[in-house]
Amino acid sequence: MTSSLDSLNQWVEDVARLTEASKIHWCDGSESEDRLLKEQMLANGDLIGLNADTHPGCTLHRSSPTDVARVEHLTFICTRDRDDAGPNNHWMDPAEAHAKVDALFAGAMRGRTLYVVPYCMGPIDSPISRCGVEITDSPYVVANMRIMTRMGAAALARIEREGHFVKGLHSTGDLDPEKRFIMHFPEELTIKSIGSGYGGNALLGKKCHALRIGSWQARSEGWLAEHMLIVGIENPRGEIRYVAAAFPSACGKTNLAMLIPPESYREAGWKVWTVGDDICWMKPGEDGQLWAINPEAGYFGVAPGTDRTTNPNALATIQRDTIFTNVGVTADNQPWWEGLREGVPVKDWQGRPYDPELGPAAHPNSRFTVSARQCPSWSPEAEATQGVPISAIVFGGRRPSLVPLVFEARDWTHGVLVGAAMGSETTAAATGAVGVLRRDSMAMKPFCGYNFGDYFSHWLSFDKPGAKLPKIFHVNWFRKGADGTFLWPGFGENLRVLEWIVGRCEGSQGAVETPIGHVPAASDINLDDLGLSSAAIDSLLEIDVDGWSREMAATGEYLESFGARLPKALKAEQQRIAEELAKGSKNQG
């Protein structure tokens, strides 16, 4: 027995003693184990069987009404030095955090089974993958982790070979929101989560390991752990270019990851391949390129809004062997959520008779957990041990004005600034205030496990001799006209923008140089058969110099909020663009 397994065994024994678990079960990830766990959950009501004819192998889980989403205000980064966590995170002293959470773990598993879940984030033999072990008292978590990671015996064997792993300790506790914490100890590669059975709070391989601890590992080891989809664009010649893209929530990430080309593109031979829908780990290869894996093996997607018109690939994916969480059900026991065109709900997500006066049938954050392999556009390259080479990195946000449909950063430093400055404007329906810009650098604001100033420096560090870095772009599908309607049709038509992006990477597409970067002329993007007016096209691609001057000044203020750790190169880049815009404004005047 190696020292790594000795230390794992000792940790399991220590946790069992602290939590007073009634028994210990080491998960092997087998089908028989999964079947037995689900039978137990169906028997005790933790899972509810759905219509076996329409949704074979599908089940429903209803969580506590007070436990339905991530809890950012109870999520802490616990580093010895507060500045290492940064102003972008809630911080707690590690000793204080351990004491606080361990007091809640004491006796928390009394009468329950302690499950030991060894898992691998990424293909089991990939050098980019990293392993972890989650201890949990939730069989629902075990079932989800089996879908979302490479879980079980193979992961345990890799841990034995490598001798190190991320430790994750989880208990649902008594689901009291006042006793709920998600603590991260990056320097110890440890996660402790108690009081929640929901998603990212409980499936510790997801945001906790893959992004918060993963980003810390990535910085110390020389790679990137990012909140990005990975998609392959295959042209009619059979050549595939891979794109990684980061968007804040509600900006169409999953739709882009599973994009179906418009009919004219399909007929011409274009294809889109889904490598990942949420998380991307990128590492420089010997060839100087960034090679990426999706560390996840499944999708933990938001159900509401998923329909055959918005995302037919996602809907096809979840017709079988899927765990649904907090959706409604129809009279014949099919899952239902707002946005589905078929079916009528009779019970809501809490199991009550459906009454619109009580709110939606499905919780707005209701979810599906499903194997990635079930997606019709799933790419076999998702299992490639070396990963896929990334040609372009795309940032985007929901900006009804100012930001054009697409633009390309001049170089890597400019691209890092574009990612740092990205965000979305709020709407009146959501917040009561229109046009409030919430910045979400690289879509990592809730997930970066350390100081954003250091994070920006880490991104900049990849630009060195011999590097063949991806080009960086920004897209905005959400530009609106004077009448308040979207100017761009979106969804499958976004492939037209990706075609230009890939063309820029290959040197085959033109662009106009502007102070904010390279913007396509109308003739550079295929706009055939879209029916867009020349005014709409002009608006989608225009650069408002005065508006961008104000935007760049606001970007400078945002960067200053990170204080002394902000890299000087990023501030210099912001000032360079601000000066160019000032010159352009004078020339216009």
XYZ file of N, CA and C in Angstrom, residues 155-351:
591
model
N -10.023 6.049 -11.356
C -9.535 7.273 -10.713
C -8.701 6.942 -9.484
N -9.151 5.963 -8.689
C -8.396 5.566 -7.500
C -7.025 5.026 -7.883
N -6.957 4.284 -8.984
C -5.671 3.753 -9.446
C -4.733 4.882 -9.852
N -5.269 5.925 -10.498
C -4.418 7.065 -10.869
C -3.938 7.805 -9.622
N -4.813 7.956 -8.645
C -4.405 8.602 -7.389
C -3.267 7.818 -6.745
N -3.363 6.497 -6.782
C -2.312 5.654 -6.207
C -0.999 5.859 -6.956
N -1.078 5.994 -8.283
C 0.137 6.210 -9.089
C 0.752 7.577 -8.818
N -0.102 8.617 -8.760
C 0.400 9.991 -8.684
C 0.750 10.413 -7.255
N 0.003 9.886 -6.302
C 0.318 10.196 -4.901
C -0.256 11.496 -4.387
N -1.129 12.168 -5.169
C -1.742 13.397 -4.652
C -3.139 13.557 -5.249
N -3.977 14.319 -4.550
C -5.353 14.507 -4.980
C -5.961 15.669 -4.207
N -7.023 16.228 -4.747
C -7.779 17.278 -4.051
C -8.754 16.612 -3.088
N -8.768 17.085 -1.845
C -9.676 16.531 -0.832
C -10.958 17.359 -0.784
N -12.097 16.664 -0.896
C -13.381 17.334 -0.788
C -14.255 16.653 0.246
N -14.683 17.386 1.245
C -15.539 16.833 2.297
C -16.901 17.514 2.222
N -17.952 16.702 2.111
C -19.302 17.256 1.969
C -20.301 16.506 2.839
N -21.203 17.250 3.434
C -22.367 16.664 4.097
C -23.554 17.584 3.882
N -24.722 16.981 3.675
C -25.921 17.812 3.587
C -26.263 18.411 4.944
N -25.694 17.855 6.020
C -26.007 18.354 7.352
C -27.504 18.289 7.597
N -28.055 19.356 8.179
C -29.510 19.389 8.369
C -30.173 20.384 7.417
N -29.420 20.787 6.362
C -29.924 21.688 5.319
C -30.389 23.035 5.875
N -29.830 23.414 7.001
C -30.154 24.708 7.611
C -29.329 25.793 6.913
N -29.986 26.779 6.251
C -29.216 27.836 5.564
C -28.292 28.607 6.494
N -28.588 28.592 7.797
C -27.732 29.294 8.758
C -26.485 28.491 9.105
N -26.471 27.219 8.680
C -25.312 26.359 8.945
C -24.747 25.845 7.619
N -24.702 26.713 6.642
C -24.280 26.339 5.288
C -23.011 27.112 4.916
N -21.967 26.377 4.559
C -20.713 27.010 4.144
C -20.062 26.176 3.052
N -19.430 26.859 2.101
C -18.602 26.187 1.108
C -17.216 26.824 1.224
N -16.306 26.092 1.861
C -14.962 26.606 2.174
C -13.923 25.981 1.242
N -13.033 26.829 0.723
C -11.946 26.362 -0.131
C -10.612 26.733 0.511
N -9.714 25.762 0.588
C -8.377 25.975 1.158
C -7.362 25.672 0.056
N -7.095 26.645 -0.850
C -6.257 26.372 -2.022
C -4.861 25.861 -1.666
N -4.265 26.417 -0.607
C -2.904 26.013 -0.244
C -2.861 24.571 0.244
N -4.008 24.039 0.685
C -4.093 22.651 1.154
C -4.775 21.743 0.124
N -5.203 22.332 -1.033
C -5.973 21.599 -2.046
C -7.138 20.858 -1.388
N -7.898 21.612 -0.586
C -8.982 21.034 0.211
C -10.252 21.865 0.063
N -11.401 21.163 0.041
C -12.719 21.793 -0.013
C -13.557 21.205 1.118
N -14.301 22.056 1.827
C -15.244 21.573 2.833
C -16.581 22.271 2.613
N -17.621 21.474 2.402
C -18.945 22.012 2.097
C -19.987 21.332 2.969
N -20.810 22.130 3.654
C -21.829 21.553 4.531
C -23.127 22.350 4.443
N -24.244 21.629 4.582
C -25.539 22.284 4.692
C -26.313 22.414 3.402
N -25.740 21.910 2.294
C -26.421 22.002 1.000
C -26.290 20.690 0.254
N -27.350 20.305 -0.441
C -27.285 19.129 -1.303
C -27.360 19.508 -2.759
N -27.331 20.826 -3.043
C -27.547 21.311 -4.395
C -26.266 21.395 -5.223
N -26.308 20.916 -6.446
C -25.364 21.178 -7.523
C -23.951 21.535 -7.140
N -23.554 22.750 -7.543
C -22.175 23.169 -7.343
C -21.752 23.281 -5.896
N -22.708 23.346 -4.962
C -22.371 23.343 -3.537
C -22.000 21.947 -3.050
N -22.500 20.919 -3.753
C -22.378 19.541 -3.272
C -21.566 18.651 -4.215
N -21.656 18.905 -5.524
C -20.840 18.162 -6.495
C -19.485 18.860 -6.546
N -18.594 18.460 -5.665
C -17.382 19.243 -5.432
C -16.391 19.187 -6.600
N -16.592 18.252 -7.532
C -15.740 18.252 -8.716
C -16.030 19.414 -9.637
N -17.232 19.994 -9.531
C -17.653 20.992 -10.493
C -16.968 22.342 -10.246
N -17.683 23.336 -9.773
C -17.068 24.662 -9.642
C -15.966 24.671 -8.580
N -16.178 23.930 -7.462
C -15.209 23.988 -6.357
C -13.833 23.507 -6.791
N -13.764 22.296 -7.385
C -12.476 21.768 -7.811
C -12.085 22.311 -9.176
N -12.980 22.160 -10.157
C -12.602 22.462 -11.547
C -12.221 23.924 -11.750
N -12.778 24.832 -10.943
C -12.461 26.247 -11.140
C -11.771 26.886 -9.938
N -12.361 26.814 -8.730
C -11.743 27.555 -7.623
C -10.400 26.957 -7.207
N -10.378 25.658 -6.928
C -9.099 25.016 -6.613
C -8.293 24.821 -7.898
N -8.995 24.484 -8.987
C -8.316 24.267 -10.269
C -7.561 25.483 -10.746
N -8.134 26.672 -10.575
C -7.430 27.881 -11.030
C -6.158 28.113 -10.217
N -6.207 27.772 -8.929
C -5.003 27.877 -8.085
C -3.951 26.866 -8.541
N -4.382 25.622 -8.788
C -3.455 24.606 -9.305
C -2.863 25.066 -10.637
N -3.711 25.605 -11.495
C -3.276 26.007 -12.836
C -2.220 27.099 -12.777
N -2.409 28.067 -11.885
C -1.422 29.141 -11.785
C -0.081 28.592 -11.288
N -0.125 27.699 -10.291
C 1.130 27.200 -9.732
C 1.821 26.206 -10.667
N 1.045 25.596 -11.584
C 1.605 24.576 -12.472
C 1.765 25.041 -13.924
N 1.315 26.277 -14.240
C 1.557 26.821 -15.575
C 0.515 26.490 -16.625
N -0.779 26.419 -16.205
C -1.840 26.220 -17.193
C -3.032 27.092 -16.816
N -4.174 26.913 -17.474
C -5.340 27.745 -17.238
C -6.571 26.879 -16.968
N -7.305 27.180 -15.909
C -8.583 26.524 -15.610
C -9.665 27.578 -15.771
N -10.513 27.414 -16.792
C -11.399 28.495 -17.185
C -12.856 28.073 -17.303
N -13.737 29.045 -17.094
C -15.186 28.858 -17.203
C -15.575 29.054 -18.679
N -15.227 28.067 -19.499
C -15.392 28.194 -20.947
C -15.947 26.919 -21.572
N -16.758 27.098 -22.614
C -17.136 25.980 -23.465
C -16.001 25.703 -24.444
N -16.014 24.511 -25.035
C -15.059 24.167 -26.106
C -15.879 23.590 -27.252
N -15.743 24.197 -28.421
C -16.526 23.749 -29.574
C -15.612 23.599 -30.795
N -15.862 22.570 -31.598
C -15.107 22.346 -32.825
C -15.925 22.783 -34.031
N -15.332 23.587 -34.913
C -16.001 24.060 -36.126
C -15.371 23.346 -37.318
N -16.147 22.488 -37.975
C -15.641 21.738 -39.138
C -16.138 22.393 -40.415
N -15.193 22.767 -41.296
C -15.569 23.404 -42.556
C -15.840 22.340 -43.631
N -16.315 22.758 -44.801
C -16.640 21.780 -45.847
C -15.448 20.950 -46.318
N -14.236 21.402 -46.021
C -13.037 20.624 -46.411
C -12.688 19.565 -45.371
N -13.473 19.499 -44.285
C -13.226 18.509 -43.239
C -12.206 18.946 -42.214
N -11.799 20.223 -42.255
C -10.827 20.742 -41.279
C -11.578 21.253 -40.052
N -11.074 20.930 -38.862
C -11.736 21.335 -37.617
C -10.848 22.316 -36.867
N -11.425 23.444 -36.499
C -10.751 24.421 -35.644
C -11.514 24.478 -34.320
N -10.779 24.498 -33.225
C -11.410 24.480 -31.904
C -11.387 25.868 -31.272
N -12.539 26.231 -30.703
C -12.733 27.543 -30.104
C -13.153 27.354 -28.646
N -12.542 28.113 -27.735
C -12.966 28.166 -26.337
C -13.669 29.500 -26.125
N -14.787 29.490 -25.393
C -15.558 30.725 -25.244
C -16.094 30.878 -23.832
N -15.996 32.100 -23.308
C -16.442 32.412 -21.948
C -17.534 33.464 -21.991
N -18.679 33.146 -21.396
C -19.788 34.081 -21.276
C -20.326 34.050 -19.854
N -20.763 35.198 -19.331
C -21.490 35.171 -18.056
C -22.801 34.400 -18.225
N -23.499 34.151 -17.119
C -24.749 33.400 -17.190
C -25.768 34.144 -18.045
N -26.677 33.379 -18.647
C -27.774 33.903 -19.475
C -27.296 34.544 -20.761
N -26.146 34.106 -21.257
C -25.629 34.650 -22.513
C -25.462 33.575 -23.593
N -26.072 32.405 -23.396
C -26.128 31.421 -24.467
C -24.937 30.496 -24.598
N -24.279 30.185 -23.483
C -23.090 29.332 -23.551
C -23.415 27.920 -24.038
N -24.393 27.292 -23.403
C -24.746 25.924 -23.804
C -25.291 25.898 -25.223
N -26.073 26.926 -25.595
C -26.587 26.987 -26.962
C -25.452 27.036 -27.975
N -24.391 27.782 -27.673
C -23.257 27.861 -28.596
C -22.481 26.552 -28.619
N -22.329 25.922 -27.448
C -21.579 24.663 -27.374
C -22.246 23.567 -28.199
N -23.581 23.614 -28.306
C -24.339 22.578 -29.015
C -24.994 23.127 -30.282
N -24.404 24.161 -30.851
C -24.979 24.854 -31.996
C -25.222 23.920 -33.183
N -26.379 24.097 -33.828
C -26.691 23.384 -35.065
C -26.580 24.392 -36.204
N -25.748 24.128 -37.207
C -25.563 25.098 -38.296
C -26.868 25.391 -39.028
N -27.010 26.597 -39.563
C -28.181 26.892 -40.403
C -28.228 25.933 -41.597
N -29.402 25.790 -42.172
C -29.586 24.797 -43.235
C -28.604 24.984 -44.391
N -28.386 26.237 -44.798
C -27.476 26.476 -45.923
C -26.054 26.037 -45.592
N -25.642 26.189 -44.322
C -24.311 25.757 -43.900
C -24.236 24.234 -43.819
N -25.301 23.608 -43.310
C -25.324 22.143 -43.250
C -25.221 21.548 -44.653
N -25.947 22.128 -45.585
C -25.918 21.629 -46.966
C -24.536 21.785 -47.586
N -23.820 22.835 -47.156
C -22.469 23.062 -47.690
C -21.422 22.164 -47.027
N -21.799 21.492 -45.907
C -20.870 20.567 -45.261
C -20.284 21.037 -43.951
N -20.793 22.145 -43.395
C -20.317 22.616 -42.094
C -20.883 21.739 -40.973
N -20.071 21.490 -39.943
C -20.498 20.732 -38.780
C -19.961 21.409 -37.518
N -20.674 21.195 -36.430
C -20.239 21.728 -35.132
C -20.148 20.571 -34.150
N -19.022 20.498 -33.423
C -18.763 19.406 -32.488
C -18.636 19.953 -31.067
N -19.334 19.315 -30.128
C -19.307 19.749 -28.727
C -18.227 18.983 -27.969
N -17.212 19.703 -27.498
C -16.194 19.108 -26.621
C -16.576 19.349 -25.163
N -17.059 20.553 -24.853
C -17.474 20.866 -23.480
C -18.421 22.045 -23.474
N -19.259 22.131 -22.447
C -20.249 23.211 -22.395
C -20.019 24.194 -21.256
N -19.006 23.948 -20.400
C -18.915 24.778 -19.200
C -17.495 25.069 -18.724
N -16.609 24.084 -18.779
C -15.279 24.261 -18.179
C -14.200 23.784 -19.150
N -13.112 24.530 -19.182
C -12.006 24.255 -20.107
C -10.680 24.376 -19.354
N -9.884 23.325 -19.410
C -8.524 23.382 -18.870
C -7.552 23.399 -20.043
N -6.702 24.428 -20.101
C -5.776 24.619 -21.221
C -4.330 24.622 -20.738
N -3.505 23.925 -21.487
C -2.094 23.817 -21.109
C -1.222 23.970 -22.355
N -0.117 24.733 -22.262
C 0.767 24.857 -23.430
C 1.391 23.507 -23.786
N 1.345 23.175 -25.077
C 1.981 21.959 -25.556
C 3.408 22.229 -25.987
N 4.119 21.178 -26.350
C 5.505 21.346 -26.807
C 5.574 22.168 -28.089
N 4.458 22.203 -28.841
C 4.413 22.975 -30.081
C 4.108 24.451 -29.841
N 3.939 24.869 -28.574
C 3.664 26.267 -28.270
C 2.196 26.624 -28.272
N 1.336 25.708 -28.740
C -0.105 25.964 -28.754
C -0.723 25.647 -27.393
N -1.902 26.212 -27.155
C -2.677 25.829 -25.983
C -3.557 24.639 -26.345
N -3.424 23.539 -25.583
C -4.226 22.340 -25.781
C -5.221 22.243 -24.639
N -6.464 21.910 -24.959
C -7.537 21.987 -23.969
C -8.278 20.672 -23.814
N -8.691 20.406 -22.573
C -9.620 19.318 -22.290
C -10.850 19.889 -21.601
N -11.960 19.171 -21.713
C -13.119 19.413 -20.869
C -12.957 18.492 -19.670
N -12.749 19.042 -18.466
C -12.528 18.163 -17.309
C -13.779 17.405 -16.876
N -14.922 17.765 -17.438
C -16.168 17.103 -17.045
C -16.549 16.016 -18.048
N -17.332 15.052 -17.573
C -17.809 13.960 -18.424
C -19.300 14.085 -18.699
N -19.946 15.111 -18.126
C -21.377 15.284 -18.295
C -21.756 16.747 -18.314
N -23.062 16.977 -18.442
C -23.613 18.323 -18.425
C -24.524 18.469 -17.209
N -24.348 19.577 -16.503
C -25.241 19.934 -15.401
C -25.916 21.224 -15.842
N -26.934 21.087 -16.691
C -27.482 22.234 -17.390
C -28.756 22.772 -16.781
N -29.047 24.032 -17.087
C -30.292 24.664 -16.651
C -31.409 24.218 -17.586
N -32.500 23.693 -17.008
C -33.602 23.165 -17.815
C -34.493 24.255 -18.427
N -34.990 25.229 -17.645
C -35.915 26.207 -18.231
C -35.321 26.906 -19.462
N -36.134 27.009 -20.490
C -35.696 27.616 -21.736
C -35.139 26.624 -22.738
N -34.841 25.399 -22.297
C -34.324 24.377 -23.211
C -35.498 23.763 -23.971
N -35.461 23.891 -25.303
C -36.568 23.422 -26.125
C -36.026 23.049 -27.500
N -36.870 22.403 -28.312
C -36.426 21.979 -29.637
C -36.134 23.168 -30.548
N -36.651 24.350 -30.211
C -36.336 25.529 -31.019
C -35.072 26.231 -30.536
N -34.856 26.282 -29.224
C -33.694 27.002 -28.689
C -32.434 26.149 -28.684
N -32.571 24.867 -28.338
C -31.391 23.997 -28.272
C -31.821 22.545 -28.486
N -32.103 22.186 -29.746
C -32.583 20.820 -30.018
C -31.590 19.738 -29.623
N -30.292 20.023 -29.710
C -29.302 19.019 -29.303
C -29.384 18.736 -27.804
N -29.554 19.799 -27.001
C -29.671 19.593 -25.551
C -30.935 18.806 -25.234
N -32.032 19.147 -25.899
C -33.288 18.440 -25.627
C -33.166 16.962 -26.004
N -32.518 16.678 -27.133
C -32.323 15.282 -27.536
C -31.443 14.537 -26.538
N -30.482 15.248 -25.954
C -29.532 14.629 -25.018
C -30.230 14.099 -23.771
N -31.266 14.798 -23.317
C -31.852 14.507 -22.000
C -33.143 13.693 -22.076
N -33.316 12.944 -23.156
C -34.515 12.108 -23.278
C -34.379 10.778 -22.556
N -33.170 10.429 -22.122
C -32.979 9.157 -21.412
C -31.841 9.292 -20.405
N -31.842 8.403 -19.400
C -30.740 8.281 -18.434
C -30.268 9.636 -17.909
N -31.228 10.427 -17.467
C -30.944 11.779 -16.989
C -31.526 11.956 -15.586
N -30.777 12.643 -14.718
C -31.304 13.023 -13.409
C -31.785 14.474 -13.511
N -33.093 14.683 -13.337
C -33.647 16.030 -13.329
C -33.774 16.492 -11.871
N -33.502 17.772 -11.646
C -33.596 18.339 -10.304
C -34.502 19.572 -10.335
N -35.561 19.540 -9.532
C -36.451 20.689 -9.318
C -37.215 21.137 -10.560
N -37.579 20.175 -11.430
C -38.478 20.497 -12.539
C -39.902 20.099 -12.148
N -40.896 20.541 -12.945
C -42.269 20.114 -12.750
C -42.511 18.789 -13.453
N -43.715 18.246 -13.299
C -44.080 17.016 -14.013
C -45.485 17.158 -14.585
N -45.723 16.422 -15.677
C -47.033 16.393 -16.330
C -47.884 15.274 -15.721
N -49.127 15.172 -16.192
C -50.038 14.155 -15.664
C -49.524 12.746 -15.924
N -48.807 12.551 -17.048
C -48.265 11.217 -17.334
C -46.800 11.101 -16.906
N -46.398 11.977 -15.948
C -45.094 11.864 -15.275
C -43.899 12.129 -16.184
N -44.054 13.046 -17.121
C -42.921 13.519 -17.898
C -42.368 14.792 -17.251
N -41.053 15.006 -17.350
C -40.489 16.246 -16.797
C -40.974 17.453 -17.599
N -41.175 18.582 -16.914
C -41.668 19.786 -17.599
C -41.037 21.016 -16.973
N -40.790 22.011 -17.835
C -40.267 23.297 -17.364
C -40.731 24.400 -18.302
N -40.640 25.597 -17.823
C -41.023 26.759 -18.625
C -40.131 26.841 -19.863
N -40.766 27.024 -21.009
C -40.034 27.061 -22.283
C -40.298 25.840 -23.136
N -40.732 24.735 -22.513
C -41.093 23.543 -23.284
C -42.416 23.806 -24.011
N -42.467 23.442 -25.281
C -43.687 23.698 -26.055
C -44.726 22.601 -25.871
N -44.279 21.399 -25.499
C -45.219 20.302 -25.317
C -45.473 20.061 -23.833
N -46.666 19.555 -23.547
C -46.981 19.136 -22.194
C -47.587 20.238 -21.332
N -48.270 19.810 -20.280
C -48.886 20.721 -19.321
C -48.509 20.239 -17.920
N -47.952 21.097 -17.077
C -47.553 20.640 -15.739
C -48.759 20.440 -14.825
N -48.699 19.402 -14.016
C -49.732 19.206 -12.995
C -49.144 19.314 -11.588
N -47.819 19.120 -11.471
C -47.135 19.317 -10.201
C -45.936 20.233 -10.412
N -45.663 21.066 -9.403
C -44.521 21.957 -9.520
C -43.275 21.311 -8.921
N -42.200 22.068 -8.880
C -40.902 21.511 -8.480
C -40.863 21.096 -7.014
N -41.827 21.581 -6.232
C -41.912 21.160 -4.828
C -42.886 20.004 -4.617
N -43.483 19.508 -5.715
C -44.428 18.403 -5.597
C -45.842 18.835 -5.286
